Short mmCIF file of C-alpha atoms and ligand atoms in Angstrom, two decimals:
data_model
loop_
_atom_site.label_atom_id
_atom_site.label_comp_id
_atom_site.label_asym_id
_atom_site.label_seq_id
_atom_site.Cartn_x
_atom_site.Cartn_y
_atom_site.Cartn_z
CA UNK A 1 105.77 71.83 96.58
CA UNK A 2 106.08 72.47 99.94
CA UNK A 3 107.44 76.35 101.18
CA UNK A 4 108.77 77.79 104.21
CA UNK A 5 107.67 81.56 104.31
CA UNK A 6 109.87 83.63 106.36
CA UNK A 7 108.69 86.65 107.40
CA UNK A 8 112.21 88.36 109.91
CA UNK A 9 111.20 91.91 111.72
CA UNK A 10 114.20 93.27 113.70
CA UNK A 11 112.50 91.02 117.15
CA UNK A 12 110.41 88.62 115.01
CA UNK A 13 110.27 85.90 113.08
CA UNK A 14 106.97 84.94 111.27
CA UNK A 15 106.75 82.10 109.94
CA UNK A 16 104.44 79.58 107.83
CA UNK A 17 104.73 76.38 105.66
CA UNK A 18 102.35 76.02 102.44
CA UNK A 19 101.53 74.32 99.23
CA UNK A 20 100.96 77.43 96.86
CA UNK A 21 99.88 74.98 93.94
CA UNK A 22 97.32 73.22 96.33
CA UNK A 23 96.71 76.55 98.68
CA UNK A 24 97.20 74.45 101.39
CA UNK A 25 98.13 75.84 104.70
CA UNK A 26 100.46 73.58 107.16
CA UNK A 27 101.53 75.75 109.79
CA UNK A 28 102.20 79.36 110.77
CA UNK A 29 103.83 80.21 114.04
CA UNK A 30 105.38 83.47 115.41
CA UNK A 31 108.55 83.91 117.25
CA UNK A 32 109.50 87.27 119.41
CA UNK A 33 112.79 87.59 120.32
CA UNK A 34 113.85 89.06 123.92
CA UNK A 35 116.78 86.49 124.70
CA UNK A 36 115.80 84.08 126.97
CA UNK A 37 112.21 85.33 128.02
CA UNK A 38 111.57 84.95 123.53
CA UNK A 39 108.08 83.71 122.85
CA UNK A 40 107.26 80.98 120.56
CA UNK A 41 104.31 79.95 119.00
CA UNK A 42 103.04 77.26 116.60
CA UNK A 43 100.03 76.05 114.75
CA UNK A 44 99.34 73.20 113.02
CA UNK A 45 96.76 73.46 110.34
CA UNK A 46 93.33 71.46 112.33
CA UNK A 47 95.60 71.55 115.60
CA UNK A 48 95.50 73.87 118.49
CA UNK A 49 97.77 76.78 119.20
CA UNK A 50 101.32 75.89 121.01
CA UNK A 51 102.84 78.50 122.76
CA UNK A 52 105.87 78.76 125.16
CA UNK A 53 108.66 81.01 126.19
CA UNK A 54 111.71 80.05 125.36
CA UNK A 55 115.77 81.10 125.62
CA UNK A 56 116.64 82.21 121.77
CA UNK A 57 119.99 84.27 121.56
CA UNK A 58 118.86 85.36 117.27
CA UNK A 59 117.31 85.24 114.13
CA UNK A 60 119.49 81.78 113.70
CA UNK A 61 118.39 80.14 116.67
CA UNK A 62 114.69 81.38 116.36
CA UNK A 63 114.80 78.91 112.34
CA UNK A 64 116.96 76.42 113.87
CA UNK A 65 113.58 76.02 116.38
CA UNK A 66 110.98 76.58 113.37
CA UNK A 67 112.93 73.57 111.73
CA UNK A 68 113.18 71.20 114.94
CA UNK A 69 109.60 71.72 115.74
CA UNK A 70 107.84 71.48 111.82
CA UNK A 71 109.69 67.79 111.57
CA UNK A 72 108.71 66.78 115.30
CA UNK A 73 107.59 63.44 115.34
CA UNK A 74 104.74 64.07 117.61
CA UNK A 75 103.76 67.92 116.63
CA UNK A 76 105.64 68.94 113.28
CA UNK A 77 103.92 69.16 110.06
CA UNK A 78 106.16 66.99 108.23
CA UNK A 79 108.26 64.27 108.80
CA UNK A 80 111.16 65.66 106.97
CA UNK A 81 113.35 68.78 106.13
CA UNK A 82 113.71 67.53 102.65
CA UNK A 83 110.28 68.27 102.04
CA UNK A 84 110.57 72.23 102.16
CA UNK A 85 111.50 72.70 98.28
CA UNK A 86 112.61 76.29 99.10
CA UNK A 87 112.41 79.37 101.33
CA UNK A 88 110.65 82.45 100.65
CA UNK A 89 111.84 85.52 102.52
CA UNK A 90 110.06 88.86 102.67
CA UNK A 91 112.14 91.77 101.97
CA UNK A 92 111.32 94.91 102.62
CA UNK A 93 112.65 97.74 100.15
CA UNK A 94 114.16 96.53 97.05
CA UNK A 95 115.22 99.56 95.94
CA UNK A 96 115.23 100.24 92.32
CA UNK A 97 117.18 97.05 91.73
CA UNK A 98 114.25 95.02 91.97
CA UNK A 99 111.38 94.71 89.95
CA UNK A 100 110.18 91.05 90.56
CA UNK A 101 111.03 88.37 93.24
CA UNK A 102 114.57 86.97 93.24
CA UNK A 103 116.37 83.85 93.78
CA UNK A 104 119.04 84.14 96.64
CA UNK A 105 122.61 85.05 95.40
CA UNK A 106 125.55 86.80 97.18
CA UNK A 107 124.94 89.24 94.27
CA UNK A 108 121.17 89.88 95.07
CA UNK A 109 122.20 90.19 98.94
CA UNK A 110 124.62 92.63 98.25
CA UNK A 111 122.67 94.81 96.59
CA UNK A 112 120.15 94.04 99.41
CA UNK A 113 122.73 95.56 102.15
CA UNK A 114 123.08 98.83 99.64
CA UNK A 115 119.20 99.11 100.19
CA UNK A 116 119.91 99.52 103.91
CA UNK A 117 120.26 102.94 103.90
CA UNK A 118 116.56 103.62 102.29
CA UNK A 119 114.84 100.82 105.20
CA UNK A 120 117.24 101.14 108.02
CA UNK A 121 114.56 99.75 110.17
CA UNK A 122 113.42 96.65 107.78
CA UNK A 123 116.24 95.56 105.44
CA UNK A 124 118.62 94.19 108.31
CA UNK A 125 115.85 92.47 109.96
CA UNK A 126 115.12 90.51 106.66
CA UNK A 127 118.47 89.76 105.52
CA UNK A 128 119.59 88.45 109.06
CA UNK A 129 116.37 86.36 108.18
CA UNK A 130 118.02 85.21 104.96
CA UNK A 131 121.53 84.73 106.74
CA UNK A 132 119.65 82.62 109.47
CA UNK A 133 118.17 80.05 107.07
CA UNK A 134 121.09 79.75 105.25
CA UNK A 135 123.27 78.92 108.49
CA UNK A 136 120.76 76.06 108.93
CA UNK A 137 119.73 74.95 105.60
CA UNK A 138 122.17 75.70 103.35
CA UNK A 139 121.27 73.50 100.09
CA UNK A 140 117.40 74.86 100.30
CA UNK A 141 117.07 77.25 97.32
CA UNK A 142 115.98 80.72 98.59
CA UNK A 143 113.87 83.74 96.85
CA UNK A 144 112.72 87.23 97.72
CA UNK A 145 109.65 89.01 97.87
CA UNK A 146 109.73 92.93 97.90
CA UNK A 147 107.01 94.98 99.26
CA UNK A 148 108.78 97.54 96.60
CA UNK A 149 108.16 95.39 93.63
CA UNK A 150 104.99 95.92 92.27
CA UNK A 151 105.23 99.69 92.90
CA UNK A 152 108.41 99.52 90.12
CA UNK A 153 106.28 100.43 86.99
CA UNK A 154 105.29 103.85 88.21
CA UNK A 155 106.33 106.69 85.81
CA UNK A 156 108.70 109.28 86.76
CA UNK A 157 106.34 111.60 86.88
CA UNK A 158 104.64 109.58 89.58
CA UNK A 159 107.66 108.45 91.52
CA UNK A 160 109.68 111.76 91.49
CA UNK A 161 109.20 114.30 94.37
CA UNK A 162 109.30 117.65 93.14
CA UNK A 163 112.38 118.62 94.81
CA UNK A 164 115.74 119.32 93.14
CA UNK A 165 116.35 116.04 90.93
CA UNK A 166 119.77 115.68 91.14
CA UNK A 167 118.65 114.56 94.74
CA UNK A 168 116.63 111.75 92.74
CA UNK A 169 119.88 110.74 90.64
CA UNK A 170 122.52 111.28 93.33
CA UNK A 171 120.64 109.44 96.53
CA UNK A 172 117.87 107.94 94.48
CA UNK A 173 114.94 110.22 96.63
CA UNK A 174 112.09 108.97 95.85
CA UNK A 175 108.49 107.18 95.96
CA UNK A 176 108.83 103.58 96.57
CA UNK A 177 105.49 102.40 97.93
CA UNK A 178 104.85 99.48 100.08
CA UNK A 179 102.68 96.72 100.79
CA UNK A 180 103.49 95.35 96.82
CA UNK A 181 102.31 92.07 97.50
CA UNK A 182 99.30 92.73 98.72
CA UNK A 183 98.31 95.61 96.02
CA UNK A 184 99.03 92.83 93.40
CA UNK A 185 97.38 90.29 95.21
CA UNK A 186 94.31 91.80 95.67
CA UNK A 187 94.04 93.43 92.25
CA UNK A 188 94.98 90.30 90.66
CA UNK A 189 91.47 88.54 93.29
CA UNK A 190 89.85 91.09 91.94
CA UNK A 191 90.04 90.93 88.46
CA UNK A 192 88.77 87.63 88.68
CA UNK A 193 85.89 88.40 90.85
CA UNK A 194 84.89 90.68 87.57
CA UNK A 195 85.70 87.84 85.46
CA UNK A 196 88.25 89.75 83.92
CA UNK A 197 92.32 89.46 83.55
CA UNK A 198 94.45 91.90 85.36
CA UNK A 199 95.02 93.49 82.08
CA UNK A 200 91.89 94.09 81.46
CA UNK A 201 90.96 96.61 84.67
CA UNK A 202 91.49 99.37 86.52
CA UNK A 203 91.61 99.02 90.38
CA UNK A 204 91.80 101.27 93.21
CA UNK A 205 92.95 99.00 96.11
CA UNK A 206 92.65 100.06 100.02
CA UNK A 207 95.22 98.37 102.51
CA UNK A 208 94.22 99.59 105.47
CA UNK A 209 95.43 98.13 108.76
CA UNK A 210 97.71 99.16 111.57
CA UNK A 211 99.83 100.80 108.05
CA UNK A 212 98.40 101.46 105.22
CA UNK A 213 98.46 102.65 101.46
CA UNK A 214 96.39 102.96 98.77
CA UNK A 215 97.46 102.04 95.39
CA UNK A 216 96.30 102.85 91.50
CA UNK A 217 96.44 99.44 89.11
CA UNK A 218 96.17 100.39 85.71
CA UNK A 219 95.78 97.17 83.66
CA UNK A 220 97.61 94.59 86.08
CA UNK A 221 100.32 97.44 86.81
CA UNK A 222 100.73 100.15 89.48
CA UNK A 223 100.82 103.78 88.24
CA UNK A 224 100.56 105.33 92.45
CA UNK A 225 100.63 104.68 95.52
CA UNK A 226 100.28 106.17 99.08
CA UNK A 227 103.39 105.47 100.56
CA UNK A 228 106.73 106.98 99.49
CA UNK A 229 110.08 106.90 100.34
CA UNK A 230 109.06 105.73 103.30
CA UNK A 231 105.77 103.89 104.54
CA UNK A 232 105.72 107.41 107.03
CA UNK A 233 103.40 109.04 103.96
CA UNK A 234 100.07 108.98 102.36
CA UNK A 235 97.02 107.37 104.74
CA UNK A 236 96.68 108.63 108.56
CA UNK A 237 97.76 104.97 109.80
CA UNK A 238 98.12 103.38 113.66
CA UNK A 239 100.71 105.32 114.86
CA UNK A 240 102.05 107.17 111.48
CA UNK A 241 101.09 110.67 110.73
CA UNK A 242 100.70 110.23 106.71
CA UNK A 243 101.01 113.36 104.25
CA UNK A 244 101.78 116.58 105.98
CA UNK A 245 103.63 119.96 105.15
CA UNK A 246 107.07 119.22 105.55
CA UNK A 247 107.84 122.53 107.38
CA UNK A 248 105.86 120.75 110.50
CA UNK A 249 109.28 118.92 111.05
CA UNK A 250 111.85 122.16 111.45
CA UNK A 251 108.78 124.27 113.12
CA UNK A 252 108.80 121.14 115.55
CA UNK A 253 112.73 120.94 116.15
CA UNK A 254 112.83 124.35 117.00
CA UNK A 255 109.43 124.51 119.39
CA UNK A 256 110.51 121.20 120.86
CA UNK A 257 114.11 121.67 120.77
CA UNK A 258 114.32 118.24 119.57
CA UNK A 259 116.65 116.42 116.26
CA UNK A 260 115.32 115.76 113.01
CA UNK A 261 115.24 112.38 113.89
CA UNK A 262 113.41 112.87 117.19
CA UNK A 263 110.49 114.27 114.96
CA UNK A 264 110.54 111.50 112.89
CA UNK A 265 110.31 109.21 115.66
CA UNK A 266 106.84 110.92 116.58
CA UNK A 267 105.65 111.15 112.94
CA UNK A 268 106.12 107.25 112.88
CA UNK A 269 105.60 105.92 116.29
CA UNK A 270 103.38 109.18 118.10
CA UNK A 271 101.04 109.98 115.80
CA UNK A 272 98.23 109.10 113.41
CA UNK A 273 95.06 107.63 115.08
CA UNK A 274 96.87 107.40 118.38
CA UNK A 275 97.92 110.77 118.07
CA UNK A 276 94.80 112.26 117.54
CA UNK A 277 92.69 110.39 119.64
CA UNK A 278 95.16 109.84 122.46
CA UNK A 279 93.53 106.40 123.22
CA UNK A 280 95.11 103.63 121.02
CA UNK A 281 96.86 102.82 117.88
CA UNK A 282 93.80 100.40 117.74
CA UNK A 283 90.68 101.39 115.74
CA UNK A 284 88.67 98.94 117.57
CA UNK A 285 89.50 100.86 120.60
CA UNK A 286 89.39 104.38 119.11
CA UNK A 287 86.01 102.99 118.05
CA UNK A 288 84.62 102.24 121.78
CA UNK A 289 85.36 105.58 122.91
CA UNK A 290 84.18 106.77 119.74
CA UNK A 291 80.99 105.71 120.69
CA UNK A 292 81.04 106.43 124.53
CA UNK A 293 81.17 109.90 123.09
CA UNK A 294 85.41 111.05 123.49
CA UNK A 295 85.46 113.74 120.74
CA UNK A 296 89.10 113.27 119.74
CA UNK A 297 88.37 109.50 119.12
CA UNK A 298 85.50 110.86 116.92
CA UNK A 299 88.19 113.20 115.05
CA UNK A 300 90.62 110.48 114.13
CA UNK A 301 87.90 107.89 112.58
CA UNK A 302 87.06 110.75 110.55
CA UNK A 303 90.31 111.86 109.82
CA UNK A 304 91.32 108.23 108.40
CA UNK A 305 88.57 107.50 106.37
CA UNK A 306 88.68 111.84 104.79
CA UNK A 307 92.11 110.61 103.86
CA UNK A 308 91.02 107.15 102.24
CA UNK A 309 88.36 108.62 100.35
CA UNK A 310 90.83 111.69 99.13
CA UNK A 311 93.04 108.87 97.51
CA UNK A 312 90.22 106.92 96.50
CA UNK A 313 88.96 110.18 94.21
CA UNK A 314 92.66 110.61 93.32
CA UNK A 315 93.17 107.54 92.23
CA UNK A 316 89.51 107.87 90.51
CA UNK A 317 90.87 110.90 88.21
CA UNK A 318 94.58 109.57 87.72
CA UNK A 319 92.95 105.84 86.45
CA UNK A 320 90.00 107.91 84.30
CA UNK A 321 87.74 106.01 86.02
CA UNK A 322 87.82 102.43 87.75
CA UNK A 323 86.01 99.05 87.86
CA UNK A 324 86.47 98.30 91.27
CA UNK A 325 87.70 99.63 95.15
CA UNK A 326 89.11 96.78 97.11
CA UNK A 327 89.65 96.79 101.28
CA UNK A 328 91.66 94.61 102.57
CA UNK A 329 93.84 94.48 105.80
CA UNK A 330 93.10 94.91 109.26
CA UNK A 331 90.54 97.87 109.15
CA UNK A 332 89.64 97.13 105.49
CA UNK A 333 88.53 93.49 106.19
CA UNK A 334 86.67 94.07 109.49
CA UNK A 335 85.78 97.36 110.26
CA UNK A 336 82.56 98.23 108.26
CA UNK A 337 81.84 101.44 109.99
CA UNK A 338 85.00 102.68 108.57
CA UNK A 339 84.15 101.31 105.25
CA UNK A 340 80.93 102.91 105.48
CA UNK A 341 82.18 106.31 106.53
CA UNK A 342 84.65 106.15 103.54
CA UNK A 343 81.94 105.23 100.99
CA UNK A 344 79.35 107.51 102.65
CA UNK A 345 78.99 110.69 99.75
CA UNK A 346 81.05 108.85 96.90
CA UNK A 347 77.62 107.90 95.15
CA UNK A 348 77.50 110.63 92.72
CA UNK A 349 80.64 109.56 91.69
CA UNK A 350 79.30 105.83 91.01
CA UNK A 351 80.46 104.55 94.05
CA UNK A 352 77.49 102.77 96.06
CA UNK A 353 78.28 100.66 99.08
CA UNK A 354 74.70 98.33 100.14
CA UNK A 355 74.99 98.60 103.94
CA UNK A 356 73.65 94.81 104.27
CA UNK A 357 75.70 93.50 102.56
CA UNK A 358 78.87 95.65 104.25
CA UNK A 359 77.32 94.63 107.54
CA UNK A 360 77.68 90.38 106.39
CA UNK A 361 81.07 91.55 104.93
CA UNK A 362 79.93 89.65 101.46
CA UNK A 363 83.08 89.92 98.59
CA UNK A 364 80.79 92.00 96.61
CA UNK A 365 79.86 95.41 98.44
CA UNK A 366 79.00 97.60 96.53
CA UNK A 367 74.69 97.63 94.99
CA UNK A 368 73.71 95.88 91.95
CA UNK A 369 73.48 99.30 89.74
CA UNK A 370 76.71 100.49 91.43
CA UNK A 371 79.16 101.22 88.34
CA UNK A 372 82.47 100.92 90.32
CA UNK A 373 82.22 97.78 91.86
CA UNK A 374 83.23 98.12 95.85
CA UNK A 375 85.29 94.55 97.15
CA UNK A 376 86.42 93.25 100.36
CA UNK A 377 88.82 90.48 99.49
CA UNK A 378 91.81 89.21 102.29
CA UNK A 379 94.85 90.12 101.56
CA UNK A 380 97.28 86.90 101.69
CA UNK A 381 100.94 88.10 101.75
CA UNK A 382 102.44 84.47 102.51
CA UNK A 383 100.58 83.07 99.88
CA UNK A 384 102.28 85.51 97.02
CA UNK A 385 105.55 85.09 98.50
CA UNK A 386 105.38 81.19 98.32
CA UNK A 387 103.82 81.34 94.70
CA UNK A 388 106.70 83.12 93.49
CA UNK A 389 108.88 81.64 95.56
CA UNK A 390 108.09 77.74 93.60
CA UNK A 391 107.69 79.57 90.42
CA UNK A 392 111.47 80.70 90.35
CA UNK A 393 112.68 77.42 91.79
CA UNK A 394 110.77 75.58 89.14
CA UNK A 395 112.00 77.78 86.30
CA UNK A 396 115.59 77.52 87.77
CA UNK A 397 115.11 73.57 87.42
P1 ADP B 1 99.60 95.43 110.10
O1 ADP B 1 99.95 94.26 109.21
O2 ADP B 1 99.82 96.76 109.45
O3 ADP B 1 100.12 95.35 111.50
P2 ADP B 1 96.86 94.43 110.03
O4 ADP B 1 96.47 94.44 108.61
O5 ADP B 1 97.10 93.12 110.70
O6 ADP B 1 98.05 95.44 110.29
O7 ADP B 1 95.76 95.22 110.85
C1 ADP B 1 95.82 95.36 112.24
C2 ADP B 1 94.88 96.49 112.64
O8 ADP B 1 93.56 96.18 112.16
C3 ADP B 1 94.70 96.65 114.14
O9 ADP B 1 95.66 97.56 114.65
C4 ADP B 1 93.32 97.24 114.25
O10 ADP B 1 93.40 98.66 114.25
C5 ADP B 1 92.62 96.85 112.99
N1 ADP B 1 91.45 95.99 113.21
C6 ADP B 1 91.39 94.65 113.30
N2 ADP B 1 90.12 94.24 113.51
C7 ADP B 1 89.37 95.35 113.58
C8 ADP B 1 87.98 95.61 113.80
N3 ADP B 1 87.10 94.65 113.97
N4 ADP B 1 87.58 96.91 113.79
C9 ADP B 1 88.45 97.91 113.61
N5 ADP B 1 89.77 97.73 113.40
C10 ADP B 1 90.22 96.48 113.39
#
């Protein structure tokens, strides 16, 4: 069964067609939108890399040329639309409507558009993605795939901020966590690495790339995570400043003489490695001037991976123990320095990274006697979203 996984950011459209049952990749393209200087690109699985600007007024235009160019007779990867069984969007925040994927309904889009408010930035993007698909193909069943999801069976007593709670039961204030699909998808790879079901383990998993959280998965479910209400908190990310003392945002409006909102804007966009080091968002190039000696580039690799290793022993007490750390992302998948530097000390605790194989980037990290297993397993985002995606078209049949 064929997919289309759509992937809609407020200028972008990512995009790729797979066979979740056969985890077999057709395509994957990206598409920016800037009117009629918007980029679009294409791969066919085995095939080079298309690219070309093109004129693209929205979101609609930008599927109408995904659909044109995956059934081209000479490039497309197959003949027909008929073949896509269904479309699976990413959605960002689902609120606390949504605890699994969805099938597309004018209810479940509603209550999409309520869920504006907590992802201003996100939820618009992705339902103009929705709207976009079904302008074009409107008899293709659709589903949705939260980042939120996963994060759904934390306790209250994880979730809940201490602040006043009528804040939590008046404007629902609270921790979300993001990057759902990826936490279970990597937990879920790494249970069976161990040979074990999802039920069966505890995992601490590490999504580290430009963002990134950390999450706590307690027998196949998630009892923490990094991020909150927004992805702004937990790990020093990119360009996001992670935990700090609230009070930095009023002692910063009244230094800077700046909004609330123009803080935000540099605890998002400003800060994090970037901010520190003042070189890039980029570890790879905080990590050149890292080693040409720049001192603040030293600061932030150090500050990221103090922060990593402060959830990891979190996590460690809140999960009484676990049977294995996973990276994954960006950083987590190909930076073994940082790996190294976030593993360095946690021996005691039974956490022993082998630096060969971290340097071949094997699955299996960690040393033979090591009693928390340490993982580095890709995460695959596209590949949950299709699975669920045919699994609630096939149930629906
Ligand atoms: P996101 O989905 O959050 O944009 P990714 O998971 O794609 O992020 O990760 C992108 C980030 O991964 C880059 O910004 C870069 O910092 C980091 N990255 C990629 N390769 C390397 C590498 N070899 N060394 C260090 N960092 C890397």
């Amino acid at each position: 069964m064929n997919i289309l996984v759509i992937n809609c950011g407020s200028s972008s459209v990512k995009y790729q067609v797979l066979d979740p049952d056969k985890n077999d990749l057709l395509c994957k393209g990206l598409i920016e939108l800037s009117g009629d200087t918007s980029t679009f690109s294409y791969t066919k699985t085995g095939s080079e890399k298309i690219s070309n600007t093109v004129p693209l007024a929205d979101h609609t235009a930008g599927v109408k040329m995904i659909l044109d160019t995956i059934t081209d007779e000479k490039i497309g990867c197959i003949k027909d639309i008929s073949e896509i069984a269904a479309v699976g969007h990413r959605m960002v925040h689902g609120g606390e409507d949504f605890a699994s994927s969805v099938l597309v309904s004018d209810e479940v889009m509603k209550k999409c558009e309520e869920n504006i408010e907590l992802a201003p930035l996100h939820n618009p993007a992705n339902i103009a993605g929705v709207k976009a698909c079904q302008a074009v193909m409107p008899n293709v069943p659709m589903a949705l795939v939260f980042d939120t999801a996963f994060h759904q069976t934390m306790e209250p007593d994880a979730y809940l901020y201490a602040i006043p709670y009528e804040y939590y039961e008046n404007y629902k204030v609270r921790k979300y966590g993001f990057h759902g699909t990826s936490h279970q998808f990597v937990s879920q790879e790494a249970a069976s690495l161990l040979g074990k079901k999802p039920e069966e383990v505890k995992i601490i998993t590490c999504h580290i790339g430009n963002g990134g959280s950390c999450s706590a998965v307690e027998y196949g479910k998630c009892i923490d995570t990094s991020m909150g209400l927004t992805p702004l908190e937990g790990l020093v990310m990119g360009t996001r400043s992670g935990d700090l003392d609230p009070a930095v945002v009023t002692f910063l409006m009244s230094k800077l003489n700046i909004s609330a909102d123009e803080v935000l804007e540099i605890l998002n966009k400003k800060s994090g490695v970037l901010g520190i080091s003042g070189v890039s968002n980029d570890l790879r190039f905080i990590n050149d001037a890292a080693d040409q000696g720049n001192e603040r580039a030293q600061i932030a690799q150090k500050m990221f991976a103090r922060r990593v290793k402060g959830y990891i022993g979190n996590y460690l007490a809140q999960l009484g123990g676990a049977d294995a750390i996973v990276f994954t992302a960006g950083v987590g998948e190909n930076d073994e320095e940082m790996r190294e530097r976030i593993c360095k000390g946690l021996e005691n605790i039974g956490i022993k990274l082998d630096s060969e194989k971290n340097k071949k980037k094997e699955t299996v990290l960690s040393t033979d006697d090591s009693p928390i297993k340490i993982l580095l397993i890709p995460t695959n985002e596209e590949l949950v979203i299709a699975r669920d995606t045919a699994k609630l078209v096939s149930e629906s049949k």
